[in-house]
Amino acid sequence: MSRITATVEALVPGETRTSSSAETSALALLPLPEVASLSALQARGAACVWCQNRLTIETAVVLGERPGPHGVTLFPRSCPDCVRAAALRTYGVHSGACEQCVDNPILCDTRRALRRLALEVHG
């Protein structure tokens, strides 16, 4: 089983950790709060999109580019604890609704990626 790891990129203000490709795919599956409900800090990635805690370069998990209102692209970020909780919620919903998971969960790549994300995301 391969490990998902995160690294800190160059220490440039505004930079955040990057993720492996498996983690990035799983992160893209996590539903985010409605854009209209985000504070200015959350919308610009300075605070977690779920718990609103302030983020640092060391603690932020980049959730990937997401479409925003009026053609604006958002770059949301989260704290590791909220990513873990969101991955577990998404894993539960996916596992109950996915035909592959019902037939043979071991073969579902999405299920595996969400499980790995929930187990291995770290701050």
mmCIF file of N, CA, C and O in Angstrom, residues 40-105:
data_model
loop_
_atom_site.group_PDB
_atom_site.id
_atom_site.type_symbol
_atom_site.label_atom_id
_atom_site.label_comp_id
_atom_site.label_asym_id
_atom_site.label_seq_id
_atom_site.Cartn_x
_atom_site.Cartn_y
_atom_site.Cartn_z
ATOM 1 N N ALA A 40 -14.838 35.976 3.725
ATOM 2 C CA ALA A 40 -13.756 36.441 2.847
ATOM 3 C C ALA A 40 -12.478 35.641 3.110
ATOM 4 O O ALA A 40 -11.759 35.280 2.170
ATOM 5 N N LEU A 41 -12.188 35.349 4.380
ATOM 6 C CA LEU A 41 -10.984 34.578 4.717
ATOM 7 C C LEU A 41 -11.069 33.162 4.153
ATOM 8 O O LEU A 41 -10.087 32.625 3.654
ATOM 9 N N GLN A 42 -12.240 32.552 4.237
ATOM 10 C CA GLN A 42 -12.414 31.202 3.698
ATOM 11 C C GLN A 42 -12.300 31.219 2.175
ATOM 12 O O GLN A 42 -11.665 30.339 1.594
ATOM 13 N N ALA A 43 -12.913 32.178 1.525
ATOM 14 C CA ALA A 43 -12.911 32.249 0.061
ATOM 15 C C ALA A 43 -11.501 32.423 -0.497
ATOM 16 O O ALA A 43 -11.184 31.902 -1.559
ATOM 17 N N ARG A 44 -10.647 33.110 0.223
ATOM 18 C CA ARG A 44 -9.279 33.314 -0.288
ATOM 19 C C ARG A 44 -8.279 32.293 0.252
ATOM 20 O O ARG A 44 -7.085 32.372 -0.023
ATOM 21 N N GLY A 45 -8.760 31.335 1.069
ATOM 22 C CA GLY A 45 -7.899 30.257 1.541
ATOM 23 C C GLY A 45 -7.124 30.549 2.806
ATOM 24 O O GLY A 45 -6.243 29.790 3.176
ATOM 25 N N ALA A 46 -7.447 31.635 3.492
ATOM 26 C CA ALA A 46 -6.750 31.964 4.730
ATOM 27 C C ALA A 46 -7.364 31.270 5.941
ATOM 28 O O ALA A 46 -6.748 31.196 6.995
ATOM 29 N N ALA A 47 -8.580 30.745 5.767
ATOM 30 C CA ALA A 47 -9.267 30.032 6.843
ATOM 31 C C ALA A 47 -9.878 28.763 6.270
ATOM 32 O O ALA A 47 -10.215 28.692 5.087
ATOM 33 N N CYS A 48 -10.034 27.763 7.102
ATOM 34 C CA CYS A 48 -10.620 26.482 6.700
ATOM 35 C C CYS A 48 -12.043 26.699 6.189
ATOM 36 O O CYS A 48 -12.831 27.418 6.812
ATOM 37 N N VAL A 49 -12.378 26.064 5.076
ATOM 38 C CA VAL A 49 -13.714 26.224 4.502
ATOM 39 C C VAL A 49 -14.800 25.619 5.381
ATOM 40 O O VAL A 49 -15.961 25.983 5.254
ATOM 41 N N TRP A 50 -14.443 24.712 6.281
ATOM 42 C CA TRP A 50 -15.455 24.087 7.140
ATOM 43 C C TRP A 50 -15.497 24.690 8.534
ATOM 44 O O TRP A 50 -16.563 25.063 9.000
ATOM 45 N N CYS A 51 -14.387 24.776 9.242
ATOM 46 C CA CYS A 51 -14.420 25.217 10.643
ATOM 47 C C CYS A 51 -14.030 26.690 10.824
ATOM 48 O O CYS A 51 -14.129 27.206 11.923
ATOM 49 N N GLN A 52 -13.564 27.332 9.790
ATOM 50 C CA GLN A 52 -13.173 28.741 9.788
ATOM 51 C C GLN A 52 -11.914 29.047 10.579
ATOM 52 O O GLN A 52 -11.557 30.214 10.742
ATOM 53 N N ASN A 53 -11.208 28.028 11.069
ATOM 54 C CA ASN A 53 -9.945 28.279 11.761
ATOM 55 C C ASN A 53 -8.925 28.845 10.785
ATOM 56 O O ASN A 53 -8.874 28.434 9.629
ATOM 57 N N ARG A 54 -8.111 29.771 11.269
ATOM 58 C CA ARG A 54 -7.056 30.367 10.446
ATOM 59 C C ARG A 54 -6.048 29.301 10.078
ATOM 60 O O ARG A 54 -5.744 28.401 10.870
ATOM 61 N N LEU A 55 -5.499 29.376 8.880
ATOM 62 C CA LEU A 55 -4.548 28.393 8.377
ATOM 63 C C LEU A 55 -3.178 29.016 8.205
ATOM 64 O O LEU A 55 -3.051 30.216 7.967
ATOM 65 N N THR A 56 -2.165 28.182 8.323
ATOM 66 C CA THR A 56 -0.797 28.599 8.045
ATOM 67 C C THR A 56 -0.283 27.747 6.893
ATOM 68 O O THR A 56 -0.917 26.772 6.493
ATOM 69 N N ILE A 57 0.868 28.085 6.393
ATOM 70 C CA ILE A 57 1.485 27.295 5.333
ATOM 71 C C ILE A 57 1.653 25.852 5.790
ATOM 72 O O ILE A 57 1.417 24.917 5.032
ATOM 73 N N GLU A 58 2.001 25.658 7.039
ATOM 74 C CA GLU A 58 2.249 24.322 7.560
ATOM 75 C C GLU A 58 0.973 23.510 7.763
ATOM 76 O O GLU A 58 0.998 22.293 7.686
ATOM 77 N N THR A 59 -0.149 24.175 8.073
ATOM 78 C CA THR A 59 -1.372 23.441 8.396
ATOM 79 C C THR A 59 -2.362 23.322 7.247
ATOM 80 O O THR A 59 -3.235 22.464 7.285
ATOM 81 N N ALA A 60 -2.263 24.162 6.258
ATOM 82 C CA ALA A 60 -3.275 24.198 5.194
ATOM 83 C C ALA A 60 -3.179 22.998 4.258
ATOM 84 O O ALA A 60 -2.101 22.582 3.862
ATOM 85 N N VAL A 61 -4.338 22.454 3.923
ATOM 86 C CA VAL A 61 -4.452 21.419 2.903
ATOM 87 C C VAL A 61 -5.169 22.065 1.728
ATOM 88 O O VAL A 61 -6.294 22.544 1.853
ATOM 89 N N VAL A 62 -4.515 22.108 0.583
ATOM 90 C CA VAL A 62 -5.095 22.712 -0.616
ATOM 91 C C VAL A 62 -6.137 21.755 -1.178
ATOM 92 O O VAL A 62 -5.850 20.587 -1.431
ATOM 93 N N LEU A 63 -7.350 22.245 -1.370
ATOM 94 C CA LEU A 63 -8.432 21.403 -1.849
ATOM 95 C C LEU A 63 -8.587 21.435 -3.373
ATOM 96 O O LEU A 63 -9.494 20.824 -3.910
ATOM 97 N N GLY A 64 -7.725 22.153 -4.041
ATOM 98 C CA GLY A 64 -7.751 22.196 -5.498
ATOM 99 C C GLY A 64 -8.614 23.335 -6.016
ATOM 100 O O GLY A 64 -9.406 23.919 -5.287
ATOM 101 N N GLU A 65 -8.447 23.628 -7.285
ATOM 102 C CA GLU A 65 -9.241 24.686 -7.911
ATOM 103 C C GLU A 65 -10.700 24.264 -7.956
ATOM 104 O O GLU A 65 -11.009 23.122 -8.263
ATOM 105 N N ARG A 66 -11.582 25.211 -7.645
ATOM 106 C CA ARG A 66 -13.024 24.961 -7.699
ATOM 107 C C ARG A 66 -13.684 26.140 -8.407
ATOM 108 O O ARG A 66 -13.283 27.283 -8.233
ATOM 109 N N PRO A 67 -14.711 25.867 -9.189
ATOM 110 C CA PRO A 67 -15.408 26.970 -9.850
ATOM 111 C C PRO A 67 -16.153 27.814 -8.824
ATOM 112 O O PRO A 67 -16.754 27.288 -7.892
ATOM 113 N N GLY A 68 -16.090 29.113 -9.004
ATOM 114 C CA GLY A 68 -16.785 30.037 -8.117
ATOM 115 C C GLY A 68 -17.821 30.814 -8.901
ATOM 116 O O GLY A 68 -18.046 30.557 -10.088
ATOM 117 N N PRO A 69 -18.449 31.775 -8.261
ATOM 118 C CA PRO A 69 -19.476 32.566 -8.940
ATOM 119 C C PRO A 69 -18.880 33.486 -10.006
ATOM 120 O O PRO A 69 -17.737 33.902 -9.902
ATOM 121 N N HIS A 70 -19.658 33.749 -11.016
ATOM 122 C CA HIS A 70 -19.297 34.701 -12.065
ATOM 123 C C HIS A 70 -17.989 34.347 -12.768
ATOM 124 O O HIS A 70 -17.215 35.229 -13.136
ATOM 125 N N GLY A 71 -17.707 33.068 -12.893
ATOM 126 C CA GLY A 71 -16.517 32.626 -13.609
ATOM 127 C C GLY A 71 -15.218 32.752 -12.830
ATOM 128 O O GLY A 71 -14.145 32.524 -13.367
ATOM 129 N N VAL A 72 -15.294 33.112 -11.562
ATOM 130 C CA VAL A 72 -14.107 33.248 -10.720
ATOM 131 C C VAL A 72 -13.698 31.862 -10.226
ATOM 132 O O VAL A 72 -14.539 31.055 -9.861
ATOM 133 N N THR A 73 -12.414 31.579 -10.231
ATOM 134 C CA THR A 73 -11.914 30.315 -9.714
ATOM 135 C C THR A 73 -11.499 30.502 -8.263
ATOM 136 O O THR A 73 -10.792 31.453 -7.929
ATOM 137 N N LEU A 74 -11.959 29.591 -7.402
ATOM 138 C CA LEU A 74 -11.593 29.624 -5.989
ATOM 139 C C LEU A 74 -10.499 28.605 -5.729
ATOM 140 O O LEU A 74 -10.407 27.587 -6.422
ATOM 141 N N PHE A 75 -9.682 28.865 -4.732
ATOM 142 C CA PHE A 75 -8.613 27.961 -4.313
ATOM 143 C C PHE A 75 -8.790 27.676 -2.824
ATOM 144 O O PHE A 75 -8.004 28.126 -1.997
ATOM 145 N N PRO A 76 -9.834 26.909 -2.467
ATOM 146 C CA PRO A 76 -10.122 26.684 -1.051
ATOM 147 C C PRO A 76 -9.069 25.829 -0.369
ATOM 148 O O PRO A 76 -8.393 25.019 -1.003
ATOM 149 N N ARG A 77 -8.965 26.040 0.934
ATOM 150 C CA ARG A 77 -8.030 25.274 1.754
ATOM 151 C C ARG A 77 -8.754 24.840 3.022
ATOM 152 O O ARG A 77 -9.792 25.374 3.375
ATOM 153 N N SER A 78 -8.178 23.877 3.701
ATOM 154 C CA SER A 78 -8.789 23.332 4.903
ATOM 155 C C SER A 78 -7.717 22.932 5.896
ATOM 156 O O SER A 78 -6.548 22.800 5.544
ATOM 157 N N CYS A 79 -8.161 22.684 7.122
ATOM 158 C CA CYS A 79 -7.267 22.101 8.119
ATOM 159 C C CYS A 79 -7.339 20.577 7.975
ATOM 160 O O CYS A 79 -8.328 20.043 7.459
ATOM 161 N N PRO A 80 -6.316 19.859 8.380
ATOM 162 C CA PRO A 80 -6.308 18.397 8.236
ATOM 163 C C PRO A 80 -7.473 17.703 8.932
ATOM 164 O O PRO A 80 -8.029 16.744 8.401
ATOM 165 N N ASP A 81 -7.877 18.180 10.106
ATOM 166 C CA ASP A 81 -8.979 17.542 10.828
ATOM 167 C C ASP A 81 -10.282 17.608 10.036
ATOM 168 O O ASP A 81 -11.040 16.635 9.980
ATOM 169 N N CYS A 82 -10.546 18.739 9.417
ATOM 170 C CA CYS A 82 -11.778 18.882 8.631
ATOM 171 C C CYS A 82 -11.707 18.067 7.337
ATOM 172 O O CYS A 82 -12.722 17.526 6.894
ATOM 173 N N VAL A 83 -10.522 17.963 6.731
ATOM 174 C CA VAL A 83 -10.374 17.112 5.544
ATOM 175 C C VAL A 83 -10.677 15.669 5.934
ATOM 176 O O VAL A 83 -11.407 14.963 5.233
ATOM 177 N N ARG A 84 -10.139 15.238 7.039
ATOM 178 C CA ARG A 84 -10.370 13.871 7.510
ATOM 179 C C ARG A 84 -11.859 13.621 7.722
ATOM 180 O O ARG A 84 -12.416 12.621 7.267
ATOM 181 N N ALA A 85 -12.544 14.542 8.401
ATOM 182 C CA ALA A 85 -13.978 14.389 8.677
ATOM 183 C C ALA A 85 -14.788 14.394 7.366
ATOM 184 O O ALA A 85 -15.703 13.576 7.196
ATOM 185 N N ALA A 86 -14.448 15.282 6.447
ATOM 186 C CA ALA A 86 -15.160 15.347 5.168
ATOM 187 C C ALA A 86 -14.918 14.088 4.343
ATOM 188 O O ALA A 86 -15.825 13.573 3.683
ATOM 189 N N ALA A 87 -13.693 13.562 4.392
ATOM 190 C CA ALA A 87 -13.377 12.331 3.661
ATOM 191 C C ALA A 87 -14.176 11.158 4.223
ATOM 192 O O ALA A 87 -14.701 10.333 3.465
ATOM 193 N N LEU A 88 -14.307 11.090 5.540
ATOM 194 C CA LEU A 88 -15.092 10.015 6.158
ATOM 195 C C LEU A 88 -16.570 10.120 5.795
ATOM 196 O O LEU A 88 -17.219 9.110 5.503
ATOM 197 N N ARG A 89 -17.106 11.338 5.796
ATOM 198 C CA ARG A 89 -18.513 11.528 5.406
ATOM 199 C C ARG A 89 -18.714 11.116 3.951
ATOM 200 O O ARG A 89 -19.653 10.388 3.625
ATOM 201 N N THR A 90 -17.824 11.567 3.076
ATOM 202 C CA THR A 90 -17.938 11.267 1.652
ATOM 203 C C THR A 90 -17.757 9.775 1.406
ATOM 204 O O THR A 90 -18.463 9.177 0.592
ATOM 205 N N TYR A 91 -16.850 9.164 2.129
ATOM 206 C CA TYR A 91 -16.613 7.726 2.046
ATOM 207 C C TYR A 91 -17.897 6.963 2.387
ATOM 208 O O TYR A 91 -18.294 6.035 1.692
ATOM 209 N N GLY A 92 -18.560 7.364 3.455
ATOM 210 C CA GLY A 92 -19.793 6.708 3.875
ATOM 211 C C GLY A 92 -20.897 6.834 2.840
ATOM 212 O O GLY A 92 -21.580 5.860 2.520
ATOM 213 N N VAL A 93 -21.069 8.022 2.306
ATOM 214 C CA VAL A 93 -22.090 8.245 1.280
ATOM 215 C C VAL A 93 -21.750 7.455 0.024
ATOM 216 O O VAL A 93 -22.603 6.775 -0.553
ATOM 217 N N HIS A 94 -20.497 7.532 -0.396
ATOM 218 C CA HIS A 94 -20.069 6.841 -1.616
ATOM 219 C C HIS A 94 -20.253 5.332 -1.487
ATOM 220 O O HIS A 94 -20.812 4.691 -2.379
ATOM 221 N N SER A 95 -19.806 4.768 -0.386
ATOM 222 C CA SER A 95 -19.857 3.316 -0.198
ATOM 223 C C SER A 95 -21.275 2.778 -0.252
ATOM 224 O O SER A 95 -21.502 1.651 -0.698
ATOM 225 N N GLY A 96 -22.255 3.567 0.188
ATOM 226 C CA GLY A 96 -23.641 3.133 0.163
ATOM 227 C C GLY A 96 -24.329 3.342 -1.166
ATOM 228 O O GLY A 96 -25.366 2.738 -1.437
ATOM 229 N N ALA A 97 -23.770 4.193 -2.020
ATOM 230 C CA ALA A 97 -24.426 4.530 -3.283
ATOM 231 C C ALA A 97 -23.716 3.971 -4.513
ATOM 232 O O ALA A 97 -24.286 3.946 -5.599
ATOM 233 N N CYS A 98 -22.509 3.527 -4.364
ATOM 234 C CA CYS A 98 -21.704 3.060 -5.501
ATOM 235 C C CYS A 98 -21.995 1.584 -5.791
ATOM 236 O O CYS A 98 -21.871 0.737 -4.905
ATOM 237 N N GLU A 99 -22.361 1.293 -7.029
ATOM 238 C CA GLU A 99 -22.653 -0.087 -7.416
ATOM 239 C C GLU A 99 -21.437 -0.982 -7.232
ATOM 240 O O GLU A 99 -21.546 -2.111 -6.768
ATOM 241 N N GLN A 100 -20.258 -0.474 -7.584
ATOM 242 C CA GLN A 100 -19.029 -1.256 -7.421
ATOM 243 C C GLN A 100 -18.787 -1.581 -5.953
ATOM 244 O O GLN A 100 -18.410 -2.688 -5.610
ATOM 245 N N CYS A 101 -19.016 -0.603 -5.071
ATOM 246 C CA CYS A 101 -18.811 -0.827 -3.635
ATOM 247 C C CYS A 101 -19.786 -1.871 -3.096
ATOM 248 O O CYS A 101 -19.429 -2.658 -2.219
ATOM 249 N N VAL A 102 -21.007 -1.855 -3.600
ATOM 250 C CA VAL A 102 -21.995 -2.834 -3.155
ATOM 251 C C VAL A 102 -21.612 -4.230 -3.643
ATOM 252 O O VAL A 102 -21.684 -5.202 -2.906
ATOM 253 N N ASP A 103 -21.163 -4.317 -4.908
ATOM 254 C CA ASP A 103 -20.799 -5.618 -5.486
ATOM 255 C C ASP A 103 -19.480 -6.152 -4.933
ATOM 256 O O ASP A 103 -19.387 -7.299 -4.525
ATOM 257 N N ASN A 104 -18.447 -5.313 -4.963
ATOM 258 C CA ASN A 104 -17.121 -5.733 -4.500
ATOM 259 C C ASN A 104 -16.318 -4.484 -4.126
ATOM 260 O O ASN A 104 -15.624 -3.919 -4.967
ATOM 261 N N PRO A 105 -16.406 -4.037 -2.872
ATOM 262 C CA PRO A 105 -15.776 -2.779 -2.472
ATOM 263 C C PRO A 105 -14.262 -2.735 -2.665
ATOM 264 O O PRO A 105 -13.695 -1.661 -2.835
#
